[in-house]
Amino acid sequence: MRDNRKRARELRVAYIGGGSRGWAWGFMTDLAMDGDMCGTVSLYDIDRPAALRNQRIGTRISAHPDAAARWEYEVADSLEGALRGADFVVISILPATFEEMRSDVHLPERVGVWQPVGDTVGPGGFMRAMRTIPMFVEIGEAIRAYAPDAWVINYTNPMSLCVRTLYHVFPQIKAFGCCHEVFGTQKLLCDMLAREYGIPGATRQALSTTVTGINHFTWLTRASYGDIDLMPLYAAFADKYYDSGYDEGGDDNWMNNHFKCAHRVKFDLFRRYGAIAAAGDRHLAEFTAPWYTRSPEEVLGWKYQLTTVDWRVKDLSDRLKRSDALISGAEDIALKPSGEEGHLLLKAVLGLGDMASNVNLPNRGQIPNLPLGSVVETNALFGMDHVAPVFAGPLPGNLLALVARHVYNQENTLAAALACDRKLGFTTFMNDPQMAAVPVPEGQRLFDDMLENQRAYLPGGWFR
Amino acid sequence: MRDNRKRARELRVAYIGGGSRGWAWGFMTDLAMDGDMCGTVSLYDIDRPAALRNQRIGTRISAHPDAAARWEYEVADSLEGALRGADFVVISILPATFEEMRSDVHLPERVGVWQPVGDTVGPGGFMRAMRTIPMFVEIGEAIRAYAPDAWVINYTNPMSLCVRTLYHVFPQIKAFGCCHEVFGTQKLLCDMLAREYGIPGATRQALSTTVTGINHFTWLTRASYGDIDLMPLYAAFADKYYDSGYDEGGDDNWMNNHFKCAHRVKFDLFRRYGAIAAAGDRHLAEFTAPWYTRSPEEVLGWKYQLTTVDWRVKDLSDRLKRSDALISGAEDIALKPSGEEGHLLLKAVLGLGDMASNVNLPNRGQIPNLPLGSVVETNALFGMDHVAPVFAGPLPGNLLALVARHVYNQENTLAAALACDRKLGFTTFMNDPQMAAVPVPEGQRLFDDMLENQRAYLPGGWFR
Amino acid sequence: MRDNRKRARELRVAYIGGGSRGWAWGFMTDLAMDGDMCGTVSLYDIDRPAALRNQRIGTRISAHPDAAARWEYEVADSLEGALRGADFVVISILPATFEEMRSDVHLPERVGVWQPVGDTVGPGGFMRAMRTIPMFVEIGEAIRAYAPDAWVINYTNPMSLCVRTLYHVFPQIKAFGCCHEVFGTQKLLCDMLAREYGIPGATRQALSTTVTGINHFTWLTRASYGDIDLMPLYAAFADKYYDSGYDEGGDDNWMNNHFKCAHRVKFDLFRRYGAIAAAGDRHLAEFTAPWYTRSPEEVLGWKYQLTTVDWRVKDLSDRLKRSDALISGAEDIALKPSGEEGHLLLKAVLGLGDMASNVNLPNRGQIPNLPLGSVVETNALFGMDHVAPVFAGPLPGNLLALVARHVYNQENTLAAALACDRKLGFTTFMNDPQMAAVPVPEGQRLFDDMLENQRAYLPGGWFR
Amino acid sequence: MRDNRKRARELRVAYIGGGSRGWAWGFMTDLAMDGDMCGTVSLYDIDRPAALRNQRIGTRISAHPDAAARWEYEVADSLEGALRGADFVVISILPATFEEMRSDVHLPERVGVWQPVGDTVGPGGFMRAMRTIPMFVEIGEAIRAYAPDAWVINYTNPMSLCVRTLYHVFPQIKAFGCCHEVFGTQKLLCDMLAREYGIPGATRQALSTTVTGINHFTWLTRASYGDIDLMPLYAAFADKYYDSGYDEGGDDNWMNNHFKCAHRVKFDLFRRYGAIAAAGDRHLAEFTAPWYTRSPEEVLGWKYQLTTVDWRVKDLSDRLKRSDALISGAEDIALKPSGEEGHLLLKAVLGLGDMASNVNLPNRGQIPNLPLGSVVETNALFGMDHVAPVFAGPLPGNLLALVARHVYNQENTLAAALACDRKLGFTTFMNDPQMAAVPVPEGQRLFDDMLENQRAYLPGGWFR
C-alpha cells in the first residue's frame, strides 16, 4: 500500500547522456541536497569514459559531509542496462560533435543567415533535428521496451522535437521536457519589482503567470505578484529601457557573457505584441523574420551576442579542466542549488509534494488553437504519478501567427526526419522565417551541403 | 498600481437571493472571520423583507467581538442597484416556491419516477430549469449592463444550466459555479484513511484528485494523499461496505438525515465503473437509469432518502424560527466556518493567495471529449483576476457514455427554455434516463401538467 | 498511363463470405449485367461447400446469353488466397450460426426486451459484435498484409462496428460499408410523391437528400425533388397516415413480410423529432427507449413485425432449395438488377463514372458534433480511387442526443471486444436504451448467459 | 407547394456594384441565355450613373432576339431598395478608386516589394481589406435587415475576407464566394491532355478534382479524367516545360496579356510541393516568400507580368468606350457564355439541377486542419436551397505550412479592421511573407503612409 515511500528510498534513475560536463554536476548536487529521496543513478553515455568520470564526481558529491542523501553512481554499458528497472529517466545528450554544430550554426552565414544559437529552429535547428530525431527514436523505443512506466525528463535540444519524437514512438510514455529559459524571464520580473518599484523579495515561485507558446519562444500573457498586476509595470519598464537595454548587473552583462542579454529584443516584442516573451533574446531572435539577426551589426545593436562554436569549444575545454579538478579533489565540492527544478518534479510525481511549473508536453488542448499533439510549453500541475497541463487559453491572434508557423514546421521536420524525405525536408527548411529572404537555389545548395556535413550521423536513407 | 489591495478593503459584493435562510448566514460568517477583506454586501431579493432580515443578521454577525472584519450590509431595491459598482456577485436564489417544487419532485411519481432531489436532472430538474433559465437570462443581462467586470459565483441549481445560461447571455462574463458535493466525498476519503487504514489527519485540501464530470455527477478518476494512491484503498473499502453501507458516524446517519447516505450507490458505481462518484448518493442516483430509484423500497435498500418537499417545508419553518432568534438575539452568533469556499475564491481572484478547487465552468477542453462550451466540473487554478481550468483528460469511455447524455440534455434544455419550444422540450424531457421506462403518451401528459403547474413562472411563449 | 481501363477488364474481386445464399446471387447478377467491367471473383467462405455451390451459380449467371460481361468464379482455400492480388474485397459474412443468433434475439425476452432484429444494437447487437469484431480483426489484418491497396466494401452487420474494426486494425484501409435501408425510405418518398401528390416518375437517385446519423438509425434532415421541398409534404403525409400506417401496396404488406412495415414508427419519430428516419421501422425501433418494443402487442400496434430466428431458419431452408434449383437449372437464371449499388461504386472508384451515395465511413467531420473516427452514415462522392464524405452538418440537438448515445456505445463495444473486458462490456450492454428498465442483477445474469451461449465463437480471454 | 418553380419565373436579383464595367455584362448575358429563370435585376451602385448605363445595356441584352429569357433591369436608390424582396444578391464592387489601388500596388515597391496584383494578400491586399471590410460590414448588416433569406454570391476581392466579414456580421447568411481562377488551371489540364497526351475533348466539368486551400492560393491534390490519373501526367508536363514555360497559344500569351502566364511558378511549386497550384501565376506568386517577386527582372524570368495600375486605368478607359458602344448600339450584343458559373449556382439552389463546383465558404471541417470559421475554397454540392462542402481532407503538411499562415493573417486582418487596431494591423501587415525581408522601421513607415493614402475610405477610428 505504501510502495511509493519505500520507492523514494530505493530509486533508480537512468541518466542518458550521463557524461555531460556541467549540467550533470548540478543535477547530482541537487539530488545530494534533498533528504527525501535516495537510490542509484545509472549513467549511460556513448562516450563511456565521460560517464566514468561523472561516476567519480557524483560519488564525491554524494560523499560530501553536508549531503542530505547518499546516492550510488554506476555506469551502464547499454541503453537497456541503464533503463531496466528505472523509475526515472533523464535525457541530456549532445547529438554529434562540435564539427556538426559548426555546420549548423555557421554555414548559413554564407547566405546571410546569422544564428545566435542555431540549435532549435532556423537552418541549424532543422539540421540538428535531422540527426537528433533518429537518436530519440532509438531512446523512445528502448524506454517502451525496458522502462515503460518510468517518468522521463528531457533536457536535450531541439526540445520540442525531442519530446515530440518520444511521444510519436511511444504514445503512452510519461515524458516531459524541462527548460530554464522561462525562469530567467521570471527572475527579470522579480528584479524589476525590486529595483524599479521598490518591492523586494519576490521570487520566481511566488509569481503567478500564464505561460504559453513553444520552447524558447514562450510567452507570459499574464503575470501578477500577489495582488499586483505586472503587465502595466512591465510596459513602463520596457519603455524606459527600450533604447538602452536593461542590465541585471554583476560582471556578467551581455558584453561579457554569451548567454546574457540586455532584453532589447524582449522589449521590442512586448511593445509590438503586448505579451512578455520569456526566453533569452538570443533564442527569441531566431523565431521571427530576420528583424534582429540581419547582420552581426544588427545583433550588436540589439545588445546580445551570437554564441559561436569557437566559444563553445573554449568553454568545453574549461569544463574539462574543471572536471579534472573535481575528480582529483583540486576543486572542492560545493553544495549549491543548480536553479533547475528536475529533482523537485521527481519528488512531485513520487507524491512528495505537488507543484506547478512550466514544462513541454504534447498539446491536449492547453493551447486550444494550436494543433493537438504538437509539443507546447505551458504550466502544468505535478502530483503523484501525474502531470496535468493547466489551460493557457487560446494564443492571442498576433502571437498565434508567429508561433503556429513553427508548430507546423515542427510536424514537418519530424515527418521529414522519419522518412529521410528530401522534398519535405527542403520545403520545411525554407519555410523557416530566418530563411525568408534566401533565394531557392541558394537555399537548395545550403540544404544539400548541411546534410552532407553531418552525413556520418544521418540514416542512410538520406543519401540513396 | 496597487489598486487590488485597496480594493480588498472597500469591496462591494452583490448578493442576489440575499434573503436566503441558511446559506447566506454561513457566507456572512465566513466573511466576518477573514481579516483580509472588508466592504459592503448589497442584498437583493424579490422577497425584500427576507433581505431586510438578513441585513440585520449580517450586521449582528459583523459586530461579533471576535469578527476579524467589519462588513456593511445594505438592501438593494433592484438588480441594477445591487450590481452597480459590484466587485463580486453571488447568486443563490430559490426559483419560485415550494408549490412548484412539489410538482417537480412529486408529480412524476404517478408514472413511477421517484426523484430523490428533483432539482438537477430528471423531470423535476428539467421543469425547474424552464423557470430558472429565464431568471438567469435576466440576471446575466443585468450583469452585462451594470457589472461586466465583476466576478460572479453561482450557487443556484440546476448549477450547470444556471452557469451555462450566464455564459450564453454574456460570453465574456467572469462566472463560475461552486458546489460542496465533491467536498463531501473528499471528506469520506479522509475518513476512510483514518478509520480503515490508520492514517489520521488527512484533510480534503491535502488530497490530490482529478475531478471530472458535471455538477452532482462528478467523478474522481485519480486520488492520492501524499505518496499514497487512494484508488486501491477505496476499492477494498467499497467491497467491505458494499452490503452494509458505510456510516460516517455521529447522529446524522442516513436514517435521520435527508442529506446523508450510506454510500451504497457510490460503492456500486465504483465496482461497475472503476471511478469514485463524488456527490451524495441522492444526487448520483438521479443521473443513471432507474437502478437506484425504481421505488421507495429500492431507495430504502440503497440506504439513502428521498428528500420530500414536505420535509423542505418543515425545514424552512425551522430556519425561519432560527432567523427570528438570530435577529432578536435569542440565539447567539457563533463564528464557525461554513465549510464553503466562496470567500477563499474571492480572495484568490483578488490576488490574496492562489488556490485550486473544483468549480463549474464552460468546457474549454479541460474534458476534451465533451462538447466545448457545455458546463463541466473540474479542478481549476484561481489567481489574481484569473481562473484556469486544469486539464482533466478525456472521460473514460464508460463514464463518457453516462455523462455525455446529460450534457446533450443540458444543451437541449437551454435551447428549449430560450425558445419556449414544446417539441424540443418534450423530447429532451423524455431523453432523461429516469424517464426511460415511461410510455410516450404518459410522458406527454406529465410534461403538459408539469408545465401548467408552474405557468405563473414561465414566459408566455409556452402557452400560445 | 491508362492502367485503370486495362484493370477494369482484368479485375480481381475477393468475396469473403462467398457462400452467401441470396445476397451473393444479386451481386453476381449485377456484375453480369454491366459491360464496363470483367474479371475474376474469388469466393472464400469457412463453409467451403457453400462457396463451391456459389461458384457454380455464378458461372451459370455469367454464361447467361444476355450477360454483358463474363466473369470467372473461383473458390479460395484461405483468406490469403482470396486476397492476394485483389482490386476489390466484398465482405458479407454470417458470424456463427442461427443458434447464436437465437440467443442474441430471443434470450433477452426473459427480461422483457423484445428485439425486432437483434443484430445491430440492443443486447443482441452487442453480443453479435463480441464474436464479429474478432473476425473483422482477422480480416482487417489479412487485408493489410495481402491487399492493402484494395477497395473494401462491407455488407455485414453490425455495420458500424465492422467498418470501425477494419479502420482500427488498419487505419489506411480503403473501406466503406453499404446498406440499402436508406434506399427504402427514399423509395417511400417517391411513392408518396406519385400517390399522394400526383407527381409520378421520381426515382431515388433523382432525390436530393442530406443523409446523417449511423447505420440503421439514419436520418434525412433535408429532402427535395427538383425544386420541390419534400419536408412539408412528408409532414402532411405522416399526419394523414399516423394512425392507419401507410401501405406501399403489393402482396408484401407488413402483415405478410418480415421486412416490411407500415411506417408508423417513422411517422411517430418525424412528428416528435422533425426529421425523416431512414430505415425500416424494425431497425429504428431498436435505437430508442422501449417506446415501440415494450411487448409483442406494442409491436403489433405499431404495425411491423419481430423477425424471429424461427422465421430465419425457415427462410434459409427456402433459399437452400432455391440454390439447388439454380445449380441444377431447375430454376432459370433471371438477369434482374438487385437494387444494390455495390457494383456501381466499384465502377466509380475505377474512374468509370463519379457518383454520390450514402455510405458508412469513419467520421472525418462530415457530422461535426459526433466524435471523429466513429463510423457514421452520410452521403459521399465516389470518384477514381477516391471517396469523399459530403458535409452533413451538425446533427440537430434532439437527434444528437439519440444518436450520440449509440456512438459512445459503439466505441465501448469495440474496446470491450478487443480486450475481452467484462466490466466495460457489461456497463456498455446496460447502457443500451432497450435495457434501460432492466434491473442490474437481472442484466448481469443475462449478460453472462449470452456470453456463455456463444462461448465457441469468442476469444478465450472472456472466460479466464 | 411548388413555390420554387413559380419563384424561378419572378426572381429578384440585387446586384451590389451594379455599375460594373465588364463583369456585369457577362452576368447579364448568361442570364439572357438561360430559359429556366427570369425576373428583375436591381442594380445598385454608389456610382449611380454607371448603374443607369448598365440598366440600358442589360435591357438591350435582354431584348436580343435570341435571348431565352427576358429580364427587367432597374436601378435602386439604396442598399435597402435593392435588397428588399431579393431572392439573390450578387456583390461585385470596386472598393475606392484607382488612386487607392495605386498606393496598394506600387507604394511597397519603395521597400523592394513588387506585387503582381496587390488585391488579395501582401501589403496591398491588407490595405485594400482595411477599406473593404467596413463596406462589407455595412452590406452584411443590410442583408441581415432586408434580405436575410436571400442567397448571396460574392465576386469582390479580397475574396476570403469579404466572405469572412459577411459571416462575421450575420452568421446565418447564405453566402458563398465565386472565383474563376481554379477554372483556368482545370482548363490547362484539359489542354495538356489534348496537346501532350492526345486525349482531346476533356472539359473542365468532366474532370474530377480535389480542390483545397484558400482563394487565389488554391490547390488540386487529386485530379483525374475518367479513369486517367492526371497527377503523373502533370508531373511529366511540369518537367518538360519547367524551363521554357508552357504557352496555351492564341495571341494572348503572357508577353501580351496581363492575366496570362507561362505557368512556370505553377510548375516550380508542383516540383517542390507535389500538388497543382490552381490560380494564375501572378496570384500564386504573392502567397509565398518573395521567391518569384524579388524584382521586375525576377518576374520576367518566371514569365508572367506585374499588373500595373496604369494598365488598369488604360483598360478601364477601353471598357468605358465599349460601354458607350453597347448603349448606343455601335456594338452589337453578342450572346456568348461568360465562362462564369454564377447563374448555374442560382439555378442549383432553386432546385433546377444539382451541381458541384469550387467555392469559398467558412470552414466547417472540409479542411480539418485549418481553423473552423475561416474562409476556405473547396468543392461543394449545390442543391435546392442548400450548399454542402465536400470533404477535402487535411492539407498535406508542407502545403499546410504555406496556407495556414495566410489563414491566421486573414483572422487578424479582420480583427484589426473591425477595431481600427494599429498594433494588430501592423504586426499582421509585417507577418505577410512578401514583407519578410523588410526591416521593421521601414515597414512601419510604409504602413502609416499606406493608411494615410486611403484616409478618405477608412473609419475615423484609425486616425484618433
CSV table of N, CA and C in Angstrom, one decimal, chain A residues 1 4-5 199 208 210 222 224 226-229 350-352 354 364 381 384 386 388-391, chain B residues 1 4-5 199 208 210 222 224 226-229 350-352 354 364 381 384 386 388-391:
chain,number,residue,atom,x,y,z
A,1,MET,N,0.8,-1.2,0.0
A,1,MET,CA,0.0,0.0,0.0
A,1,MET,C,0.8,1.3,0.0
A,4,ASN,N,5.3,3.8,-2.7
A,4,ASN,CA,6.0,5.0,-3.1
A,4,ASN,C,7.0,5.4,-2.1
A,5,ARG,N,6.6,5.4,-0.9
A,5,ARG,CA,7.6,5.9,0.2
A,5,ARG,C,8.8,5.0,0.1
A,199,ILE,N,9.8,46.9,-4.6
A,199,ILE,CA,9.1,45.8,-3.9
A,199,ILE,C,10.0,44.6,-3.9
A,208,SER,N,2.6,34.6,-10.2
A,208,SER,CA,1.5,33.9,-10.9
A,208,SER,C,1.6,34.3,-12.3
A,210,THR,N,0.7,33.1,-16.6
A,210,THR,CA,0.2,32.2,-17.6
A,210,THR,C,1.3,32.1,-18.7
A,222,ARG,N,0.1,36.8,-19.0
A,222,ARG,CA,-0.5,37.3,-17.7
A,222,ARG,C,0.6,37.1,-16.7
A,224,SER,N,1.3,38.2,-12.4
A,224,SER,CA,1.0,39.0,-11.2
A,224,SER,C,1.9,38.5,-10.1
A,226,GLY,N,1.3,38.5,-6.0
A,226,GLY,CA,0.2,38.8,-5.1
A,226,GLY,C,-0.9,39.6,-5.8
A,227,ASP,N,-1.3,40.7,-5.3
A,227,ASP,CA,-2.4,41.4,-5.9
A,227,ASP,C,-1.9,42.5,-6.9
A,228,ILE,N,-0.6,42.4,-7.3
A,228,ILE,CA,0.0,43.4,-8.2
A,228,ILE,C,0.0,42.8,-9.6
A,229,ASP,N,-0.7,43.5,-10.5
A,229,ASP,CA,-0.7,43.1,-11.9
A,229,ASP,C,0.7,43.6,-12.5
A,350,LEU,N,6.5,11.5,-7.3
A,350,LEU,CA,6.6,10.4,-6.3
A,350,LEU,C,5.5,10.7,-5.2
A,351,GLY,N,4.8,11.8,-5.2
A,351,GLY,CA,3.8,12.1,-4.2
A,351,GLY,C,4.4,12.8,-3.0
A,352,LEU,N,5.6,13.4,-3.2
A,352,LEU,CA,6.2,14.0,-2.0
A,352,LEU,C,6.0,15.5,-2.0
A,354,ASP,N,3.0,18.3,-4.2
A,354,ASP,CA,2.5,18.8,-5.5
A,354,ASP,C,3.2,20.1,-5.9
A,364,ARG,N,-2.8,18.9,-25.4
A,364,ARG,CA,-4.0,18.2,-25.2
A,364,ARG,C,-5.2,19.1,-25.2
A,381,LEU,N,0.4,21.0,-13.6
A,381,LEU,CA,0.4,20.6,-12.2
A,381,LEU,C,1.0,19.2,-12.1
A,384,MET,N,1.2,13.1,-7.6
A,384,MET,CA,1.7,11.7,-7.5
A,384,MET,C,1.4,10.9,-8.8
A,386,HIS,N,1.5,11.7,-11.9
A,386,HIS,CA,0.5,12.5,-12.6
A,386,HIS,C,1.0,13.9,-13.0
A,388,ALA,N,-0.7,17.2,-15.1
A,388,ALA,CA,-1.8,17.7,-15.9
A,388,ALA,C,-1.5,19.2,-16.3
A,389,PRO,N,-1.6,19.4,-17.6
A,389,PRO,CA,-1.4,20.8,-18.1
A,389,PRO,C,-2.5,21.7,-17.6
A,390,VAL,N,-2.1,23.0,-17.3
A,390,VAL,CA,-3.1,24.0,-17.0
A,390,VAL,C,-3.5,24.7,-18.2
A,391,PHE,N,-4.8,24.9,-18.4
A,391,PHE,CA,-5.3,25.6,-19.5
A,391,PHE,C,-4.7,27.0,-19.7
B,1,MET,N,-1.3,51.6,-9.1
B,1,MET,CA,-0.6,50.4,-9.2
B,1,MET,C,-1.0,49.3,-8.2
B,4,ASN,N,-5.6,46.7,-6.2
B,4,ASN,CA,-6.3,45.5,-5.6
B,4,ASN,C,-6.3,45.5,-4.1
B,5,ARG,N,-5.1,45.9,-3.6
B,5,ARG,CA,-5.1,45.9,-2.1
B,5,ARG,C,-6.1,46.9,-1.5
B,199,ILE,N,-4.5,6.1,9.1
B,199,ILE,CA,-3.7,7.3,8.7
B,199,ILE,C,-4.5,8.5,9.0
B,208,SER,N,-4.9,15.0,-3.4
B,208,SER,CA,-4.7,15.3,-4.8
B,208,SER,C,-5.6,14.5,-5.6
B,210,THR,N,-8.1,14.1,-9.3
B,210,THR,CA,-8.6,14.6,-10.6
B,210,THR,C,-10.1,14.6,-10.6
B,222,ARG,N,-8.8,9.9,-10.2
B,222,ARG,CA,-7.5,9.7,-9.6
B,222,ARG,C,-7.5,10.4,-8.2
B,224,SER,N,-5.0,10.8,-4.6
B,224,SER,CA,-3.8,10.3,-3.8
B,224,SER,C,-3.7,11.3,-2.6
B,226,GLY,N,-0.5,12.5,-0.3
B,226,GLY,CA,0.9,12.3,-0.3
B,226,GLY,C,1.3,11.3,-1.3
B,227,ASP,N,2.1,10.3,-0.9
B,227,ASP,CA,2.5,9.3,-1.9
B,227,ASP,C,1.6,8.0,-1.8
B,228,ILE,N,0.4,8.2,-1.3
B,228,ILE,CA,-0.5,7.0,-1.2
B,228,ILE,C,-1.5,7.1,-2.3
B,229,ASP,N,-1.6,6.1,-3.1
B,229,ASP,CA,-2.6,6.0,-4.1
B,229,ASP,C,-3.9,5.6,-3.5
B,350,LEU,N,-8.7,38.2,-6.0
B,350,LEU,CA,-8.1,39.5,-5.6
B,350,LEU,C,-6.6,39.5,-5.6
B,351,GLY,N,-6.0,38.3,-5.7
B,351,GLY,CA,-4.6,38.2,-5.6
B,351,GLY,C,-4.1,38.0,-4.2
B,352,LEU,N,-4.9,37.5,-3.3
B,352,LEU,CA,-4.5,37.4,-1.9
B,352,LEU,C,-4.2,35.9,-1.6
B,354,ASP,N,-3.2,32.3,-4.3
B,354,ASP,CA,-3.6,31.4,-5.4
B,354,ASP,C,-4.2,30.1,-4.7
B,364,ARG,N,-13.6,24.3,-22.0
B,364,ARG,CA,-12.6,24.9,-22.9
B,364,ARG,C,-11.7,23.8,-23.4
B,381,LEU,N,-7.4,26.4,-11.3
B,381,LEU,CA,-6.5,27.3,-10.5
B,381,LEU,C,-7.0,28.7,-10.5
B,384,MET,N,-4.9,35.9,-9.3
B,384,MET,CA,-5.4,37.3,-9.4
B,384,MET,C,-6.2,37.5,-10.7
B,386,HIS,N,-8.2,35.8,-12.4
B,386,HIS,CA,-7.9,34.8,-13.3
B,386,HIS,C,-8.4,33.4,-12.8
B,388,ALA,N,-8.2,29.4,-14.3
B,388,ALA,CA,-7.8,28.5,-15.4
B,388,ALA,C,-8.1,27.1,-15.1
B,389,PRO,N,-9.0,26.4,-15.9
B,389,PRO,CA,-9.2,25.0,-15.6
B,389,PRO,C,-8.0,24.2,-15.7
B,390,VAL,N,-7.9,23.1,-15.0
B,390,VAL,CA,-6.8,22.1,-15.1
B,390,VAL,C,-7.3,21.0,-16.0
B,391,PHE,N,-6.5,20.6,-16.8
B,391,PHE,CA,-6.8,19.5,-17.8
B,391,PHE,C,-7.1,18.2,-17.0
